CSV table of C-alpha atoms and ligand atoms in Angstrom, one decimal:
chain,number,residue,atom,x,y,z
L,242,MET,CA,-9.0,-25.3,-7.4
L,243,ASN,CA,-12.3,-27.2,-8.1
L,244,LEU,CA,-15.2,-25.4,-9.4
L,245,ILE,CA,-18.7,-26.3,-9.7
L,246,LEU,CA,-21.2,-24.8,-12.0
L,247,ILE,CA,-25.4,-25.2,-11.0
L,248,ALA,CA,-27.7,-23.9,-13.2
L,249,PRO,CA,-31.2,-24.5,-15.4
L,250,PRO,CA,-30.3,-26.2,-18.5
L,251,ALA,CA,-29.4,-23.9,-21.4
L,252,ALA,CA,-28.8,-21.7,-19.1
L,253,GLY,CA,-24.9,-21.0,-20.3
L,254,LYS,CA,-22.8,-23.6,-18.2
L,255,GLY,CA,-20.7,-24.3,-20.9
L,256,THR,CA,-20.2,-20.7,-22.5
L,257,GLN,CA,-19.1,-19.6,-18.5
L,258,SER,CA,-17.0,-23.1,-18.4
L,259,GLU,CA,-15.1,-22.1,-21.7
L,260,LEU,CA,-14.5,-18.6,-20.1
L,261,ILE,CA,-13.6,-19.4,-17.0
L,262,CYS,CA,-11.3,-22.1,-18.8
L,263,ASN,CA,-9.5,-19.5,-20.9
L,264,SER,CA,-8.5,-16.8,-18.1
L,265,TYR,CA,-8.1,-19.0,-15.3
L,266,ASN,CA,-6.4,-22.1,-17.3
L,267,ILE,CA,-8.7,-24.4,-15.8
L,268,ASN,CA,-9.4,-28.3,-17.0
L,269,HIS,CA,-13.2,-27.9,-18.0
L,270,ILE,CA,-15.2,-31.4,-17.3
L,271,SER,CA,-18.7,-31.6,-19.0
L,272,THR,CA,-20.6,-34.5,-18.4
L,273,GLY,CA,-22.8,-34.0,-21.0
L,274,ASP,CA,-20.1,-33.7,-23.6
L,275,LEU,CA,-18.3,-36.9,-22.2
L,276,LEU,CA,-21.9,-38.4,-22.9
L,277,ARG,CA,-22.1,-36.7,-26.6
L,278,GLU,CA,-18.4,-38.6,-27.5
L,279,ILE,CA,-19.9,-41.9,-26.4
L,280,THR,CA,-23.1,-41.3,-28.3
L,281,LYS,CA,-21.2,-41.0,-31.2
L,282,LYS,CA,-20.2,-44.8,-31.7
L,283,ASN,CA,-22.8,-47.1,-32.9
L,284,ASP,CA,-22.8,-50.3,-29.7
L,285,GLU,CA,-25.6,-50.9,-27.5
L,286,PHE,CA,-24.0,-48.8,-24.6
L,287,SER,CA,-23.9,-45.9,-26.6
L,288,LEU,CA,-27.7,-46.0,-28.2
L,289,SER,CA,-28.7,-46.5,-24.5
L,290,VAL,CA,-27.2,-43.3,-23.3
L,291,LYS,CA,-28.3,-41.6,-26.5
L,292,GLU,CA,-31.7,-42.5,-26.4
L,293,LYS,CA,-32.1,-41.1,-22.8
L,294,MET,CA,-30.1,-37.9,-23.4
L,295,GLU,CA,-32.6,-37.3,-26.3
L,296,LYS,CA,-35.3,-37.3,-23.9
L,297,GLY,CA,-33.5,-35.6,-21.4
L,298,LEU,CA,-33.2,-37.6,-18.2
L,299,LEU,CA,-30.2,-38.4,-16.1
L,300,ILE,CA,-28.1,-41.5,-17.5
L,301,SER,CA,-27.3,-43.3,-14.1
L,302,ASP,CA,-24.9,-42.8,-11.5
L,303,ASP,CA,-22.7,-45.1,-12.0
L,304,ILE,CA,-21.8,-44.7,-15.3
L,305,ILE,CA,-21.7,-40.3,-14.7
L,306,LEU,CA,-19.1,-41.5,-11.6
L,307,LYS,CA,-17.0,-43.5,-13.3
L,308,LEU,CA,-16.2,-40.7,-16.1
L,309,ILE,CA,-15.8,-38.6,-13.4
L,310,LYS,CA,-13.4,-40.7,-11.4
L,311,ASP,CA,-10.9,-40.9,-14.9
L,312,GLU,CA,-11.3,-37.2,-15.1
L,313,ILE,CA,-9.8,-36.4,-12.0
L,314,ILE,CA,-7.2,-38.8,-11.1
L,315,ASN,CA,-5.0,-36.4,-13.0
L,316,SER,CA,-6.1,-33.0,-12.2
L,317,ASN,CA,-6.9,-31.0,-9.5
L,318,ASN,CA,-7.5,-27.7,-11.2
L,319,ASN,CA,-11.2,-29.0,-12.6
L,320,ILE,CA,-14.5,-26.8,-13.7
L,321,PHE,CA,-17.3,-29.5,-13.4
L,322,ASP,CA,-20.0,-28.3,-16.3
L,323,GLY,CA,-23.6,-30.3,-16.0
L,324,PHE,CA,-22.1,-32.4,-12.6
L,325,PRO,CA,-23.6,-33.4,-9.9
L,326,ARG,CA,-26.8,-33.3,-11.2
L,327,ASN,CA,-28.5,-35.3,-7.6
L,328,LEU,CA,-28.1,-35.3,-4.4
L,329,GLU,CA,-26.4,-38.9,-4.4
L,330,GLN,CA,-23.7,-37.8,-6.9
L,331,ALA,CA,-23.0,-34.8,-4.5
L,332,LYS,CA,-22.4,-37.0,-1.8
L,333,ALA,CA,-20.5,-39.8,-4.1
L,334,PHE,CA,-18.3,-37.2,-5.4
L,335,ASP,CA,-17.2,-35.3,-1.5
L,336,LEU,CA,-16.1,-38.9,-1.1
L,337,MET,CA,-14.2,-39.4,-4.0
L,338,LEU,CA,-12.4,-36.2,-3.4
L,339,LYS,CA,-11.8,-37.0,0.0
L,340,GLU,CA,-9.9,-40.3,-1.2
L,341,ILE,CA,-7.3,-38.2,-3.4
L,342,ASN,CA,-7.3,-35.4,-0.8
L,343,GLN,CA,-9.1,-33.1,-2.7
L,344,LYS,CA,-12.0,-30.6,-2.2
L,345,ILE,CA,-14.3,-28.0,-3.7
L,346,ASP,CA,-13.4,-24.4,-3.4
L,347,TYR,CA,-16.6,-22.8,-5.0
L,348,VAL,CA,-20.0,-24.0,-6.1
L,349,ILE,CA,-21.3,-21.1,-8.4
L,350,TYR,CA,-25.1,-21.1,-9.2
L,351,MET,CA,-26.3,-19.1,-11.8
L,352,ASP,CA,-29.3,-17.7,-11.2
L,353,ILE,CA,-31.8,-16.9,-14.4
L,354,ASP,CA,-35.5,-17.6,-15.1
L,355,LYS,CA,-37.2,-20.6,-17.1
L,356,GLU,CA,-39.3,-18.2,-19.3
L,357,ILE,CA,-35.5,-16.7,-20.4
L,358,LEU,CA,-34.3,-19.8,-21.2
L,359,GLU,CA,-37.2,-20.9,-23.1
L,360,LYS,CA,-36.5,-18.3,-25.4
L,361,ARG,CA,-33.3,-19.1,-25.6
L,362,ILE,CA,-33.5,-22.7,-26.8
L,363,SER,CA,-34.8,-21.9,-30.5
L,364,SER,CA,-31.7,-20.0,-31.2
L,365,ARG,CA,-29.2,-22.5,-29.9
L,366,TYR,CA,-26.9,-23.9,-31.8
L,367,VAL,CA,-23.7,-25.8,-31.0
L,368,CYS,CA,-21.1,-27.0,-32.5
L,369,PRO,CA,-20.7,-30.4,-33.1
L,370,ASN,CA,-16.6,-30.9,-33.2
L,371,CYS,CA,-15.7,-28.3,-30.3
L,372,ASN,CA,-19.4,-28.1,-28.7
L,373,SER,CA,-19.3,-24.6,-28.3
L,374,VAL,CA,-22.5,-22.5,-28.3
L,375,TYR,CA,-24.1,-20.0,-30.5
L,376,SER,CA,-27.1,-18.2,-31.0
L,377,PHE,CA,-28.5,-17.0,-34.2
L,378,ASN,CA,-32.1,-16.7,-35.6
L,379,GLU,CA,-31.4,-19.0,-38.6
L,380,PRO,CA,-29.6,-22.1,-39.5
L,381,ASP,CA,-26.7,-22.7,-41.7
L,382,HIS,CA,-24.0,-21.1,-39.6
L,383,GLU,CA,-20.5,-22.3,-39.0
L,384,CYS,CA,-18.2,-22.7,-35.9
L,385,SER,CA,-15.9,-19.5,-35.6
L,386,LYS,CA,-12.9,-22.1,-34.2
L,387,CYS,CA,-13.5,-25.0,-36.7
L,388,SER,CA,-15.4,-23.5,-39.8
L,389,VAL,CA,-17.8,-26.8,-39.2
L,390,LYS,CA,-21.5,-26.1,-39.6
L,391,LEU,CA,-23.4,-25.7,-36.5
L,392,ILE,CA,-25.9,-28.2,-35.9
L,393,LYS,CA,-29.0,-28.1,-33.3
L,394,ARG,CA,-28.9,-30.5,-30.0
L,395,LYS,CA,-31.6,-33.4,-30.0
L,396,ASP,CA,-32.6,-32.0,-26.7
L,397,ASP,CA,-32.9,-28.3,-27.6
L,398,THR,CA,-36.6,-28.7,-28.4
L,399,LEU,CA,-39.0,-26.9,-26.1
L,400,GLU,CA,-40.6,-30.2,-25.7
L,401,VAL,CA,-37.7,-31.9,-24.5
L,402,TYR,CA,-37.1,-28.4,-22.8
L,403,GLU,CA,-39.8,-29.2,-20.5
L,404,ASN,CA,-38.4,-32.6,-19.4
L,405,ARG,CA,-35.0,-31.4,-18.6
L,406,TYR,CA,-35.9,-28.5,-16.5
L,407,LYS,CA,-38.3,-31.1,-14.8
L,408,VAL,CA,-35.5,-33.3,-14.0
L,409,TYR,CA,-33.5,-30.4,-13.1
L,410,GLU,CA,-36.3,-29.2,-10.7
L,411,GLU,CA,-36.5,-32.6,-9.0
L,412,SER,CA,-33.1,-33.8,-9.2
L,413,THR,CA,-30.6,-31.0,-9.2
L,414,LYS,CA,-32.0,-28.1,-7.1
L,415,PRO,CA,-31.8,-29.7,-3.7
L,416,ILE,CA,-27.7,-30.0,-4.3
L,417,ILE,CA,-27.8,-26.4,-3.8
L,418,ASN,CA,-28.8,-26.4,-0.1
L,419,TYR,CA,-26.5,-29.4,0.1
L,420,TYR,CA,-23.6,-27.2,-0.7
L,421,LYS,CA,-25.0,-24.4,1.0
L,422,ASN,CA,-24.9,-26.2,4.0
L,423,GLN,CA,-21.2,-26.8,3.1
L,424,GLY,CA,-20.6,-23.0,2.7
L,425,VAL,CA,-19.2,-23.4,-0.5
L,426,LEU,CA,-22.3,-21.5,-2.9
L,427,TYR,CA,-22.3,-18.3,-4.5
L,428,CYS,CA,-25.2,-17.0,-6.4
L,429,VAL,CA,-25.0,-15.2,-9.5
L,430,ASP,CA,-27.2,-13.3,-11.8
L,431,ALA,CA,-26.9,-15.1,-15.0
L,432,ASP,CA,-29.4,-13.1,-16.9
L,433,GLY,CA,-27.2,-11.0,-19.0
L,434,SER,CA,-24.8,-11.1,-21.9
L,435,LYS,CA,-22.2,-13.5,-21.7
L,436,GLU,CA,-19.5,-11.0,-20.4
L,437,GLU,CA,-21.5,-9.5,-18.3
L,438,VAL,CA,-22.4,-13.2,-16.5
L,439,PHE,CA,-18.5,-13.5,-16.7
L,440,ALA,CA,-17.6,-10.3,-14.8
L,441,ASN,CA,-20.5,-11.9,-12.0
L,442,ILE,CA,-18.3,-14.8,-11.6
L,443,LYS,CA,-15.1,-13.6,-11.2
L,444,LYS,CA,-16.2,-11.4,-8.8
L,445,VAL,CA,-16.9,-14.6,-6.5
L,446,ILE,CA,-13.6,-15.9,-7.8
L,447,GLY,CA,-11.2,-13.1,-8.2
L,448,GLU,CA,-8.9,-12.1,-10.7
L,449,ILE,CA,-6.1,-14.3,-10.9
B,256,AMP,P1,-25.9,-30.9,-20.6
B,256,AMP,O1,-25.2,-31.0,-21.6
B,256,AMP,O2,-25.2,-30.8,-19.4
B,256,AMP,O3,-27.1,-30.2,-20.5
B,256,AMP,O4,-26.6,-32.6,-20.5
B,256,AMP,C1,-26.9,-33.0,-21.8
B,256,AMP,C2,-27.6,-35.0,-21.1
B,256,AMP,O5,-26.6,-35.4,-20.5
B,256,AMP,C3,-28.9,-34.5,-19.8
B,256,AMP,O6,-30.3,-33.9,-20.4
B,256,AMP,C4,-28.6,-36.1,-19.2
B,256,AMP,O7,-29.1,-36.7,-20.4
B,256,AMP,C5,-27.2,-36.1,-19.5
B,256,AMP,N1,-26.1,-35.6,-18.2
B,256,AMP,C6,-25.1,-34.6,-18.2
B,256,AMP,N2,-24.7,-34.8,-17.1
B,256,AMP,C7,-24.8,-35.8,-16.5
B,256,AMP,C8,-25.0,-35.9,-15.0
B,256,AMP,N3,-23.9,-35.4,-13.9
B,256,AMP,N4,-25.3,-37.0,-14.6
B,256,AMP,C9,-26.6,-37.7,-15.2
B,256,AMP,N5,-26.9,-37.2,-16.8
B,256,AMP,C10,-26.3,-36.4,-17.2
């Protein structure tokens, strides 16, 4: 099964991906996480990726498509979190999948208002080790899995969020119609607890 999650930034794609992976034994491919791994190095390429991410800008399609190709070559059971991010990536992805006799089974659009997400941004913390996402009103918490101190993502400020949301509206939103026309799009209400949203997703993909 190949499943794509589309959602505005900070809507809970990572959290839902984790829940789906645990229940459905499916491989989690997050382009954001793959890129954050790259930014841990100190060479020129890594620094240029880091700079763009910190501004909330998209990384070039060539880089992203190469990352995806390396991931799907060994797996046909994947959840794509944060990819595709624009029409060019979506079209190139279709061709890539066709070449290896794979297809997209579900595209789930997590529908939620921007105002709710803006409120969430200030309380969002992540584990620098396993990338799990948490919500706290104050700092100094540890990851319940890795016991590592949680951090704030550099792009989780209101200012950068505005940019990320603008990029989402301009570049990512058009892929919703693209997948609607392919007959694989499902819309779920993403305004709720992580369990409620997961229940909405399970209604779409079924209990396996
Ligand atoms: P995310 O973790 O999905 O919120 O992604 C964090 C940042 O990584 C984004 O704001 C972009 O700068 C970059 N990024 C992640 N996925 C993609 C993608 N598919 N195409 C281009 N840039 C991406």
